[in-house]
C-alpha cells in the first residue's frame, strides 16, 4: 500500500485518538512507532495490521473506523490539500459526484504510483446515484462514505449515504441528494492565495 | 471532382459567450463591440464595450501593431498581449477575421499565468468553459505542490538524519574531536583544491603512567582535557583529530609560516606541561610534536606527509621532553626549545 494511505491512517489515529493511542496501536500491530513515510511503498499486510490493531484497541468496528478516516481526510484543516483537490471536481455537489469517475486518473496524475480505487457513477435519476468502488482491498467503500459525507457538508448539501455491501469485486454506495443547498457550504476559491 | 463548400454558421451572442467567455469582437473601427462574461469580469469597474482594443491592450507579439489594419494582418497568428492598466495581466490570444464588415473575433486566455490570475480576479470554475483545461491545470499545480511539500518534509528529515550520522561517523566519541575518517576527507579536499596547510602531529608523553597509576578513568579525563586545550589553541577552520590512543593531529588551513607554527607548538607544549587535575590527583604529562607544511612538497601526497610528520615527531621524542621538529630540519634540542 502506498505510504500516503498508510500515513493518512496513522495521522487520523494520532489526531483523533491521541499520540498514546497511536503508540499502543503501533506496538499491537508490530509497526515502528515512528510510523510510515508518505512517499514510500509498504507491504499491504502492514496496512491491514494497523487497521486490525486500531479496531481492537479502540473497540470500534472496522467499517466505522474507515468511514471516520474518510471524514477526517476531508475535514481536518491540517490536510486542507485533500479537500481542495476534491473541490476542483465541480462547483456543486452534483458536479462533484460526477467528477468522481475521474478521481482515479486525477490522483494518478499527481502521484503516479498511488493505487486509488476505481469509482464508477451510475445516475438513477430523481437525485439518486450509486457509486461502485473497486479496489483489490475491500474497505475503500467505507472510506468513500466518510469522504462523501464530509464533502456534502463542504458543499452545504443534504444527502443520505448507504454502503450496500459488495457486488462482485465492487463495494456499492447509494447516494440520495435530499437538498442541494441545505446549508451554507464552505468557501472555495480556485486560487490558493485568494483572500 | 468534388466541390468543398464551407458552410457559414451563425452564432447567437449567448452561445458565443458560452463557448468563449474570454472572447471579444472588435468592430471595423477597432472598437470592442462584444465582450465575453469572464473577460468583462477582469475589469468590473470599467465598461469595456466601446473601448478601442489597442487602447485597452498592449500587443507584445506581433510588435508594432498600432492600428486596425495591423491587427487584421495578425489574424490567425498567435497573439501575446497584456492590459495597459493595472493589474497588467498577460494574455494569449488568437484573432480571426469576421465576414462582412471586416471585424475581428478575438479569443483570449491566461495561458500559464492562469494560476496567478484566478487569485487576482477571484475566478471560479464557472468562469471557464467545460472544454477549457485551466481548472485541470490549477488542479495539477496544486496537487503537485501538495506532493512536493510531503516530499520536501521527508527530504529535510532525511537530511537532518544524514548530517547527524555524518557527524557521528566523523567524530571521536571520547573527546568529541574529529577522527581518522574526517582527517582523510579534509586532507583529500585540501589536496584536490591545492589549498596550503600544515600538519602538526602530537604524541603525549607519560600518558601511560597516568593510566597505569590512576586508572583508565583518569586517562580518559586527561585525553578530554588535552582535546580541550587543542581546540582552544587552534582556529575554527583548523581540524583537530584524535588518531587513536594518545596521538593527535592538527591540520591548519592556509597556515604554513614556520614562525607562526612554532609559536603554536610552543604554546601547546607549555599548556600540556601544566598538571591536569583528576579529582585531587595531579596528572603530569607532556608531549612531542612533528610539523610539516604543504609548502615543503611540490606534489601533495597526504600519505607521504603523514609519514614524514610522524618521523619528525619521533625525532622530537628522541631529542627530549616537550620538543617540536619540522620535517626536513635536523632534530636537535636547540633552536626551538624554549620550554624547560
Coordinates of C-alpha atoms in Angstrom, one line a residue:
Chain A
X1 CA 0.0 0.0 0.0
X2 CA 1.2 3.5 -0.8
X3 CA 2.8 5.4 2.1
X4 CA 0.3 8.3 1.6
X5 CA -2.5 5.9 2.5
X6 CA -0.7 4.4 5.5
X7 CA 0.4 7.8 6.7
X8 CA -3.2 9.1 6.4
X9 CA -4.3 6.2 8.7
X10 CA -1.5 7.0 11.1
X11 CA -2.3 10.7 11.3
X12 CA -6.0 10.0 11.6
X13 CA -5.5 7.7 14.6
X14 CA -3.0 10.1 16.2
X15 CA -5.0 13.3 15.7
X16 CA -8.3 11.7 16.6
X17 CA -7.4 9.4 19.5
X18 CA -4.1 10.9 20.7
X19 CA -0.4 10.1 20.5
X20 CA -0.7 7.5 23.2
X21 CA -3.4 5.5 21.3
X22 CA -1.2 5.6 18.2
X23 CA 1.8 4.3 20.2
X24 CA -0.3 1.4 21.5
X25 CA -1.8 0.6 18.1
X26 CA 1.7 0.6 16.6
X27 CA 3.0 -1.8 19.2
X28 CA 0.0 -4.0 18.9
X29 CA 0.4 -4.2 15.1
X30 CA 4.2 -4.6 15.2
X31 CA 4.6 -1.2 13.4
X32 CA 7.5 1.1 14.1
X33 CA 6.2 3.9 16.4
X34 CA 7.6 6.5 14.0
X35 CA 5.1 5.1 11.5
X36 CA 5.0 5.5 7.8
X37 CA 6.7 7.8 5.3
X38 CA 4.2 9.3 2.9
X39 CA 6.2 8.8 -0.3
X40 CA 7.4 5.2 0.2
X41 CA 5.6 2.0 -0.6
X42 CA 4.8 -0.6 2.1
X43 CA 3.7 -4.2 2.2
X44 CA -0.1 -4.4 2.1
X45 CA 0.0 -6.5 5.3
X46 CA 1.3 -3.5 7.3
X47 CA -1.9 -1.6 6.5
X48 CA -4.2 -4.4 7.5
X49 CA -2.2 -5.0 10.7
X50 CA -2.6 -1.3 11.8
X51 CA -6.3 -1.3 11.0
X52 CA -6.9 -4.6 12.9
X53 CA -5.0 -3.3 15.8
X54 CA -6.8 0.0 15.8
X55 CA -10.2 -1.7 15.7
X56 CA -9.2 -3.9 18.6
X57 CA -7.6 -1.1 20.7
X58 CA -10.4 1.4 20.1
X59 CA -13.2 -1.3 20.2
X60 CA -14.7 0.0 17.1
X61 CA -15.9 -1.9 14.1
X62 CA -13.6 -1.7 11.0
X63 CA -16.3 -0.1 8.9
X64 CA -16.9 2.7 11.3
X65 CA -13.2 3.4 11.7
X66 CA -12.8 3.6 7.9
X67 CA -15.7 5.9 7.5
X68 CA -14.3 8.2 10.2
X69 CA -11.0 8.1 8.3
X70 CA -12.7 9.3 5.2
X71 CA -14.4 12.2 7.0
X72 CA -11.0 13.1 8.7
X73 CA -9.3 13.2 5.3
X74 CA -11.7 15.9 4.1
X75 CA -12.4 17.9 7.2
X76 CA -9.1 18.0 9.0
X77 CA -7.7 21.5 8.5
X78 CA -4.2 20.2 8.7
X79 CA -4.6 18.4 5.4
X80 CA -6.6 21.1 3.6
X81 CA -5.0 19.9 0.3
X82 CA -7.3 16.9 0.0
X83 CA -10.5 18.9 0.4
X84 CA -9.2 21.5 -2.1
X85 CA -8.3 18.9 -4.6
X86 CA -11.7 17.3 -4.4
X87 CA -13.4 20.6 -4.7
X88 CA -11.8 21.1 -8.0
X89 CA -14.2 18.4 -9.1
X90 CA -17.0 20.9 -9.6
X91 CA -19.0 23.9 -8.5
X92 CA -21.9 21.9 -6.9
X93 CA -22.2 18.6 -5.1
X94 CA -23.7 17.0 -8.1
X95 CA -20.8 18.2 -10.3
X96 CA -18.5 16.8 -7.7
X97 CA -20.3 13.4 -7.8
X98 CA -19.9 13.2 -11.5
X99 CA -16.2 14.2 -11.2
X100 CA -15.6 11.0 -9.1
X101 CA -15.3 9.0 -12.3
X102 CA -12.1 10.8 -13.0
X103 CA -10.8 10.7 -9.4
X104 CA -8.6 7.6 -10.0
X105 CA -6.9 9.2 -13.0
X106 CA -6.6 12.6 -11.4
X107 CA -4.9 11.1 -8.4
X108 CA -2.5 9.2 -10.7
X109 CA -1.5 12.4 -12.4
X110 CA -0.4 13.8 -9.1
X111 CA 1.1 10.6 -7.6
X112 CA 1.7 8.1 -10.4
X113 CA 2.1 5.1 -8.1
X114 CA -0.8 5.9 -5.8
X115 CA -3.3 3.0 -6.2
X116 CA -6.6 4.6 -5.6
X117 CA -9.8 2.7 -6.1
X118 CA -11.7 3.0 -9.4
X119 CA -15.0 4.8 -8.9
X120 CA -17.9 4.3 -11.3
X121 CA -21.0 6.5 -11.0
X122 CA -24.4 5.5 -12.1
X123 CA -27.2 8.1 -12.2
X124 CA -30.6 6.6 -11.2
X125 CA -32.4 9.9 -11.8
X126 CA -34.5 11.7 -9.2
X127 CA -31.5 12.7 -7.2
X128 CA -30.2 9.2 -6.6
X129 CA -26.9 7.7 -7.7
X130 CA -24.9 4.7 -7.0
X131 CA -21.1 4.6 -6.9
X132 CA -19.2 1.3 -7.4
X133 CA -15.9 1.4 -5.6
X134 CA -13.4 -1.2 -6.9
X135 CA -10.0 -1.9 -5.3
X136 CA -8.2 -5.2 -4.6
X137 CA -8.5 -4.4 -0.8
X138 CA -12.1 -4.1 0.3
X139 CA -12.8 -1.2 2.8
X140 CA -12.3 1.7 0.5
X141 CA -16.1 1.9 0.1
X142 CA -16.4 2.8 3.8
X143 CA -13.7 5.4 3.5
X144 CA -15.6 6.9 0.5
X145 CA -18.8 7.1 2.5
X146 CA -16.9 9.2 5.0
X147 CA -15.4 11.3 2.2
X148 CA -18.8 11.9 0.6
X149 CA -20.4 12.8 3.9
X150 CA -17.7 15.4 4.6
X151 CA -17.8 16.7 1.0
X152 CA -21.6 17.1 1.2
X153 CA -21.1 19.2 4.3
X154 CA -18.5 21.2 2.5
X155 CA -20.9 22.0 -0.4
X156 CA -23.7 22.5 2.1
X157 CA -25.8 19.7 0.5
X158 CA -28.0 17.3 2.5
X159 CA -27.5 13.7 1.4
X160 CA -28.3 10.2 2.5
X161 CA -25.5 7.7 2.2
X162 CA -25.7 4.0 2.4
X163 CA -23.0 1.4 2.0
X164 CA -24.8 -1.5 0.4
X165 CA -22.1 -4.1 0.6
X166 CA -20.2 -5.9 -2.2
X167 CA -21.3 -6.9 -5.6
X168 CA -18.7 -9.0 -7.4
X169 CA -15.5 -7.0 -6.7
X170 CA -17.1 -3.6 -6.1
X171 CA -18.5 -2.0 -3.0
X172 CA -21.7 -0.2 -3.8
X173 CA -22.6 3.2 -2.2
X174 CA -26.0 4.6 -2.7
X175 CA -26.3 8.4 -2.6
X176 CA -29.5 10.3 -2.3
X177 CA -29.5 14.1 -2.6
X178 CA -32.3 15.5 -0.4
X179 CA -31.4 19.1 -0.8
X180 CA -28.5 20.6 -2.9
X181 CA -28.2 23.8 -0.8
X182 CA -29.3 22.8 2.6
X183 CA -26.8 24.8 4.5
X184 CA -24.1 27.3 3.6
X185 CA -21.1 25.4 2.2
X186 CA -17.5 26.3 2.9
X187 CA -15.7 28.8 0.7
X188 CA -13.7 27.5 -2.2
X189 CA -11.5 29.7 -4.4
X190 CA -9.6 28.3 -7.3
X191 CA -6.6 30.5 -6.3
X192 CA -4.8 29.3 -3.2
X193 CA -3.9 32.7 -2.1
X194 CA -7.3 34.2 -2.8
X195 CA -8.5 36.3 0.1
Chain B
X1 CA -14.5 16.2 -58.9
X2 CA -15.6 17.2 -55.5
X3 CA -16.6 20.7 -54.6
X4 CA -16.0 21.7 -51.0
X5 CA -18.4 24.2 -49.7
X6 CA -17.5 25.9 -46.4
X7 CA -20.8 26.2 -44.5
X8 CA -21.4 29.5 -42.9
X9 CA -22.6 29.4 -39.4
X10 CA -24.5 31.9 -37.4
X11 CA -24.0 32.0 -33.7
X12 CA -26.1 33.8 -31.2
X13 CA -24.2 36.1 -28.8
X14 CA -25.1 34.0 -25.7
X15 CA -23.8 30.9 -27.5
X16 CA -20.6 32.7 -28.4
X17 CA -20.3 33.9 -24.8
X18 CA -20.7 30.3 -23.5
X19 CA -18.1 29.0 -25.9
X20 CA -15.6 31.8 -25.5
X21 CA -16.2 33.6 -22.1
X22 CA -12.9 35.3 -22.7
X23 CA -13.6 36.3 -26.3
X24 CA -14.4 39.7 -27.7
X25 CA -15.4 41.1 -31.1
X26 CA -13.6 44.1 -32.5
X27 CA -15.5 46.2 -34.9
X28 CA -14.1 47.6 -38.2
X29 CA -13.1 50.8 -36.4
X30 CA -11.1 49.0 -33.8
X31 CA -13.6 49.4 -31.0
X32 CA -14.8 46.5 -28.8
X33 CA -18.4 45.7 -29.7
X34 CA -18.9 42.4 -27.9
X35 CA -17.2 41.0 -24.8
X36 CA -17.3 37.7 -23.1
X37 CA -18.5 37.5 -19.4
X38 CA -15.2 36.3 -17.9
X39 CA -13.2 38.9 -19.8
X40 CA -15.7 41.6 -18.6
X41 CA -15.2 40.3 -15.0
X42 CA -11.5 41.2 -15.2
X43 CA -12.3 44.9 -15.2
X44 CA -15.5 45.1 -13.2
X45 CA -15.3 48.9 -12.6
X46 CA -14.9 49.7 -16.3
X47 CA -17.2 49.2 -19.2
X48 CA -15.0 47.7 -21.8
X49 CA -17.7 47.9 -24.5
X50 CA -16.9 50.8 -26.9
X51 CA -13.2 51.0 -25.9
X52 CA -10.6 50.7 -28.5
X53 CA -9.0 47.3 -28.4
X54 CA -5.5 48.7 -28.8
X55 CA -6.0 51.3 -26.1
X56 CA -7.1 48.5 -23.7
X57 CA -4.3 46.1 -24.6
X58 CA -0.7 46.4 -25.4
X59 CA 0.5 43.9 -28.0
X60 CA 3.9 42.3 -27.3
X61 CA 3.7 40.0 -30.2
X62 CA 3.5 40.7 -33.0
X63 CA 5.2 44.0 -32.4
X64 CA 4.3 47.4 -33.9
X65 CA 0.5 46.7 -34.1
X66 CA -0.9 50.3 -33.7
X67 CA -4.0 50.3 -35.9
X68 CA -6.8 48.1 -37.0
X69 CA -5.0 47.3 -40.3
X70 CA -2.1 45.8 -38.4
X71 CA -4.4 43.9 -36.2
X72 CA -6.3 42.4 -39.1
X73 CA -2.9 41.4 -40.6
X74 CA -2.2 39.5 -37.4
X75 CA -5.3 37.3 -37.8
X76 CA -4.5 33.7 -37.4
X77 CA -1.1 34.3 -35.7
X78 CA -0.6 33.8 -32.0
X79 CA -1.0 37.0 -30.1
X80 CA 0.8 37.9 -26.9
X81 CA -0.7 40.9 -25.1
X82 CA -1.4 42.5 -21.8
X83 CA -3.7 45.0 -20.2
X84 CA -2.4 48.6 -20.3
X85 CA -3.8 49.4 -16.9
X86 CA -3.3 47.5 -13.6
X87 CA -3.3 44.6 -12.9
X88 CA -1.3 44.2 -16.1
X89 CA -2.1 40.6 -16.6
X90 CA -0.5 38.8 -19.6
X91 CA -2.8 37.1 -22.0
X92 CA -2.5 34.9 -25.0
X93 CA -4.9 35.4 -27.9
X94 CA -6.0 34.4 -31.3
X95 CA -7.8 36.7 -33.8
X96 CA -9.9 35.5 -36.7
X97 CA -11.5 37.8 -39.4
X98 CA -15.3 38.0 -39.4
X99 CA -17.0 38.1 -42.7
X100 CA -18.9 41.1 -43.8
X101 CA -18.0 44.4 -42.2
X102 CA -14.4 43.5 -41.5
X103 CA -14.4 43.0 -37.8
X104 CA -12.3 40.5 -35.8
X105 CA -13.3 37.8 -33.3
X106 CA -10.5 37.5 -30.7
X107 CA -10.4 34.8 -28.1
X108 CA -8.1 35.3 -25.1
X109 CA -6.7 33.1 -22.4
X110 CA -4.4 33.4 -19.4
X111 CA -2.1 30.6 -20.6
X112 CA 0.4 29.7 -17.9
X113 CA -0.5 32.9 -15.9
X114 CA -3.8 31.4 -15.0
X115 CA -2.6 30.3 -11.6
X116 CA -2.0 33.9 -10.6
X117 CA -5.0 35.3 -12.5
X118 CA -7.6 33.1 -10.7
X119 CA -6.3 34.6 -7.4
X120 CA -6.1 38.2 -8.7
X121 CA -9.6 38.2 -10.2
X122 CA -11.3 35.7 -7.8
X123 CA -12.4 33.5 -10.7
X124 CA -14.2 30.3 -10.2
X125 CA -14.6 27.1 -12.3
X126 CA -17.8 28.5 -13.8
X127 CA -15.8 31.3 -15.4
X128 CA -14.2 28.8 -17.6
X129 CA -15.9 26.7 -20.3
X130 CA -16.0 22.9 -19.6
X131 CA -13.6 22.4 -22.5
X132 CA -11.0 24.7 -21.1
X133 CA -8.2 23.0 -19.3
X134 CA -7.4 25.8 -16.9
X135 CA -9.2 24.3 -14.0
X136 CA -7.4 21.0 -14.6
X137 CA -4.1 22.9 -14.8
X138 CA -4.8 24.5 -11.5
X139 CA -5.7 21.2 -10.0
X140 CA -2.4 19.7 -11.2
X141 CA -0.4 22.7 -9.9
X142 CA -2.0 22.3 -6.5
X143 CA -1.7 18.5 -6.4
X144 CA 2.0 18.9 -7.4
X145 CA 2.6 21.5 -4.7
X146 CA 0.9 19.2 -2.1
X147 CA 3.0 16.2 -3.1
X148 CA 6.1 18.4 -3.3
X149 CA 5.5 19.6 0.3
X150 CA 5.3 16.0 1.5
X151 CA 8.5 15.0 -0.3
X152 CA 10.2 18.1 1.0
X153 CA 9.3 17.2 4.5
X154 CA 10.7 13.7 4.0
X155 CA 13.9 15.1 2.4
X156 CA 14.5 17.6 5.2
X157 CA 14.1 14.8 7.8
X158 CA 16.4 12.5 5.8
X159 CA 18.9 15.4 5.5
X160 CA 19.0 16.0 9.3
X161 CA 19.4 12.3 9.9
X162 CA 22.3 12.3 7.4
X163 CA 24.0 15.2 9.0
X164 CA 23.7 13.6 12.4
X165 CA 25.0 10.3 11.1
X166 CA 27.9 12.0 9.4
X167 CA 28.7 14.0 12.4
X168 CA 28.8 10.7 14.4
X169 CA 30.9 9.0 11.7
X170 CA 33.5 11.7 11.7
X171 CA 33.7 12.2 15.5
X172 CA 35.9 10.6 18.1
X173 CA 33.4 9.6 20.8
X174 CA 35.7 10.0 23.8
X175 CA 37.0 13.5 23.0
X176 CA 34.5 14.9 20.5
X177 CA 37.4 15.6 18.2
X178 CA 37.4 14.6 14.5
X179 CA 38.6 11.0 13.7
X180 CA 40.7 9.5 11.0
X181 CA 37.9 9.3 8.5
X182 CA 37.4 13.1 8.9
X183 CA 41.1 13.6 8.6
X184 CA 41.2 11.7 5.3
X185 CA 38.3 13.7 4.0
X186 CA 39.8 17.1 4.9
X187 CA 43.3 16.2 3.6
X188 CA 41.7 14.9 0.4
X189 CA 39.8 18.1 0.0
X190 CA 42.8 20.4 0.6
X191 CA 44.9 18.3 -1.8
X192 CA 42.3 18.5 -4.6
X193 CA 41.8 22.2 -4.2
X194 CA 45.6 22.7 -3.8
X195 CA 45.0 24.6 -0.6
X196 CA 48.0 25.2 1.6
X197 CA 48.0 23.7 5.0
X198 CA 50.2 22.5 7.8
X199 CA 50.2 19.2 9.8
X200 CA 51.1 19.1 13.4
X201 CA 51.4 15.6 14.9
X202 CA 51.3 15.4 18.7
X203 CA 52.0 12.4 20.9
X204 CA 51.6 12.6 24.6
X205 CA 54.5 11.7 26.9
X206 CA 53.9 9.9 30.3
X207 CA 50.3 9.2 29.4
X208 CA 50.8 5.5 30.0
X209 CA 52.0 6.3 33.5
X210 CA 48.7 8.1 34.3
X211 CA 46.7 5.2 33.0
X212 CA 48.8 2.7 35.0
X213 CA 48.8 4.5 38.3
X214 CA 45.4 6.3 38.3
X215 CA 43.4 4.1 36.1
X216 CA 41.6 4.4 32.8
X217 CA 39.1 7.0 34.1
X218 CA 42.0 9.3 34.8
X219 CA 43.4 8.5 31.4
X220 CA 40.1 9.3 29.6
X221 CA 39.9 12.6 31.6
X222 CA 43.4 13.6 30.6
X223 CA 42.6 12.9 26.9
X224 CA 39.4 15.0 27.2
X225 CA 41.3 17.9 28.8
X226 CA 44.1 17.7 26.1
X227 CA 41.4 17.8 23.5
X228 CA 40.0 21.0 25.1
X229 CA 43.5 22.6 25.0
X230 CA 44.0 21.6 21.3
X231 CA 40.6 23.1 20.4
X232 CA 41.3 26.3 22.3
X233 CA 44.8 26.8 20.7
X234 CA 43.5 26.3 17.2
X235 CA 41.2 28.3 15.0
X236 CA 37.7 27.2 13.9
X237 CA 38.9 26.5 10.3
X238 CA 41.6 24.1 11.6
X239 CA 40.9 20.4 12.2
X240 CA 41.8 18.6 15.3
X241 CA 41.9 14.8 15.0
X242 CA 42.4 12.1 17.6
X243 CA 44.3 9.5 15.7
X244 CA 43.9 6.9 18.5
X245 CA 45.4 6.3 21.9
X246 CA 47.3 9.4 22.9
X247 CA 48.1 10.6 19.4
X248 CA 46.6 13.7 17.9
X249 CA 46.9 15.5 14.5
X250 CA 46.1 19.1 13.8
X251 CA 45.5 20.4 10.3
X252 CA 46.0 24.1 9.9
X253 CA 44.2 25.5 6.9
X254 CA 46.1 28.2 4.9
X255 CA 48.7 28.5 7.6
X256 CA 52.3 27.4 6.7
X257 CA 54.6 30.1 8.2
X258 CA 57.1 28.3 10.4
X259 CA 57.3 31.2 12.9
X260 CA 53.6 31.0 13.5
X261 CA 53.5 27.2 13.7
X262 CA 56.5 27.4 16.1
X263 CA 54.6 29.7 18.4
X264 CA 51.5 27.5 18.3
X265 CA 53.6 24.3 19.1
X266 CA 55.4 26.0 21.9
X267 CA 52.2 27.3 23.4
X268 CA 50.6 23.9 23.2
X269 CA 53.5 22.1 24.8
X270 CA 53.6 24.8 27.6
X271 CA 50.0 24.2 28.4
X272 CA 50.3 20.4 28.2
X273 CA 53.1 20.5 30.8
X274 CA 50.8 22.1 33.4
X275 CA 49.5 19.2 35.5
X276 CA 45.9 18.2 34.7
X277 CA 43.8 17.5 37.9
X278 CA 41.9 14.3 38.2
X279 CA 39.9 14.9 41.3
X280 CA 42.7 15.7 43.8
X281 CA 45.4 13.8 41.8
X282 CA 47.6 15.8 39.5
X283 CA 48.4 14.1 36.2
X284 CA 51.7 15.2 34.8
X285 CA 52.1 14.7 31.1
X286 CA 54.0 16.3 28.3
X287 CA 54.1 16.0 24.6
X288 CA 56.3 15.8 21.4
X289 CA 55.4 17.4 18.2
X290 CA 56.3 16.9 14.5
X291 CA 55.3 19.6 11.9
X292 CA 55.2 19.7 8.2
X293 CA 53.6 22.1 5.7
X294 CA 52.3 21.7 2.2
X295 CA 54.9 24.2 1.0
X296 CA 57.5 21.6 1.6
X297 CA 56.2 19.5 -1.3
X298 CA 55.8 20.0 -5.0
X299 CA 53.1 17.3 -5.2
X300 CA 50.8 16.9 -2.3
X301 CA 50.6 13.3 -1.2
X302 CA 48.8 13.0 2.1
X303 CA 50.3 9.6 3.0
X304 CA 53.8 10.9 2.4
X305 CA 53.2 13.9 4.5
X306 CA 51.7 11.8 7.3
X307 CA 54.7 9.6 7.2
X308 CA 57.1 12.5 7.3
X309 CA 55.4 14.3 10.1
X310 CA 55.4 11.0 12.1
X311 CA 59.2 10.8 11.6
X312 CA 59.6 14.4 12.7
X313 CA 57.6 13.6 15.8
X314 CA 59.9 10.7 16.7
X315 CA 62.9 12.9 16.1
X316 CA 61.3 15.3 18.7
X317 CA 60.8 12.4 21.1
X318 CA 64.4 11.4 20.9
X319 CA 65.5 15.0 21.4
X320 CA 63.9 15.1 24.8
X321 CA 60.9 16.5 26.6
X322 CA 58.4 18.9 25.1
X323 CA 60.2 19.3 21.7
X324 CA 58.9 20.1 18.3
X325 CA 60.6 19.4 15.0
X326 CA 59.9 20.5 11.4
X327 CA 60.1 18.0 8.6
X328 CA 63.4 18.5 6.8
X329 CA 65.1 20.1 9.7
X330 CA 67.8 18.4 11.8
X331 CA 66.3 17.1 15.1
X332 CA 68.1 19.0 17.8
X333 CA 67.0 20.2 21.2
X334 CA 68.4 23.6 20.4
X335 CA 66.7 26.3 18.5
X336 CA 63.0 25.7 19.2
X337 CA 63.2 24.5 22.7
X338 CA 62.1 27.4 24.9
X339 CA 60.2 25.4 27.4
X340 CA 62.0 23.9 30.3

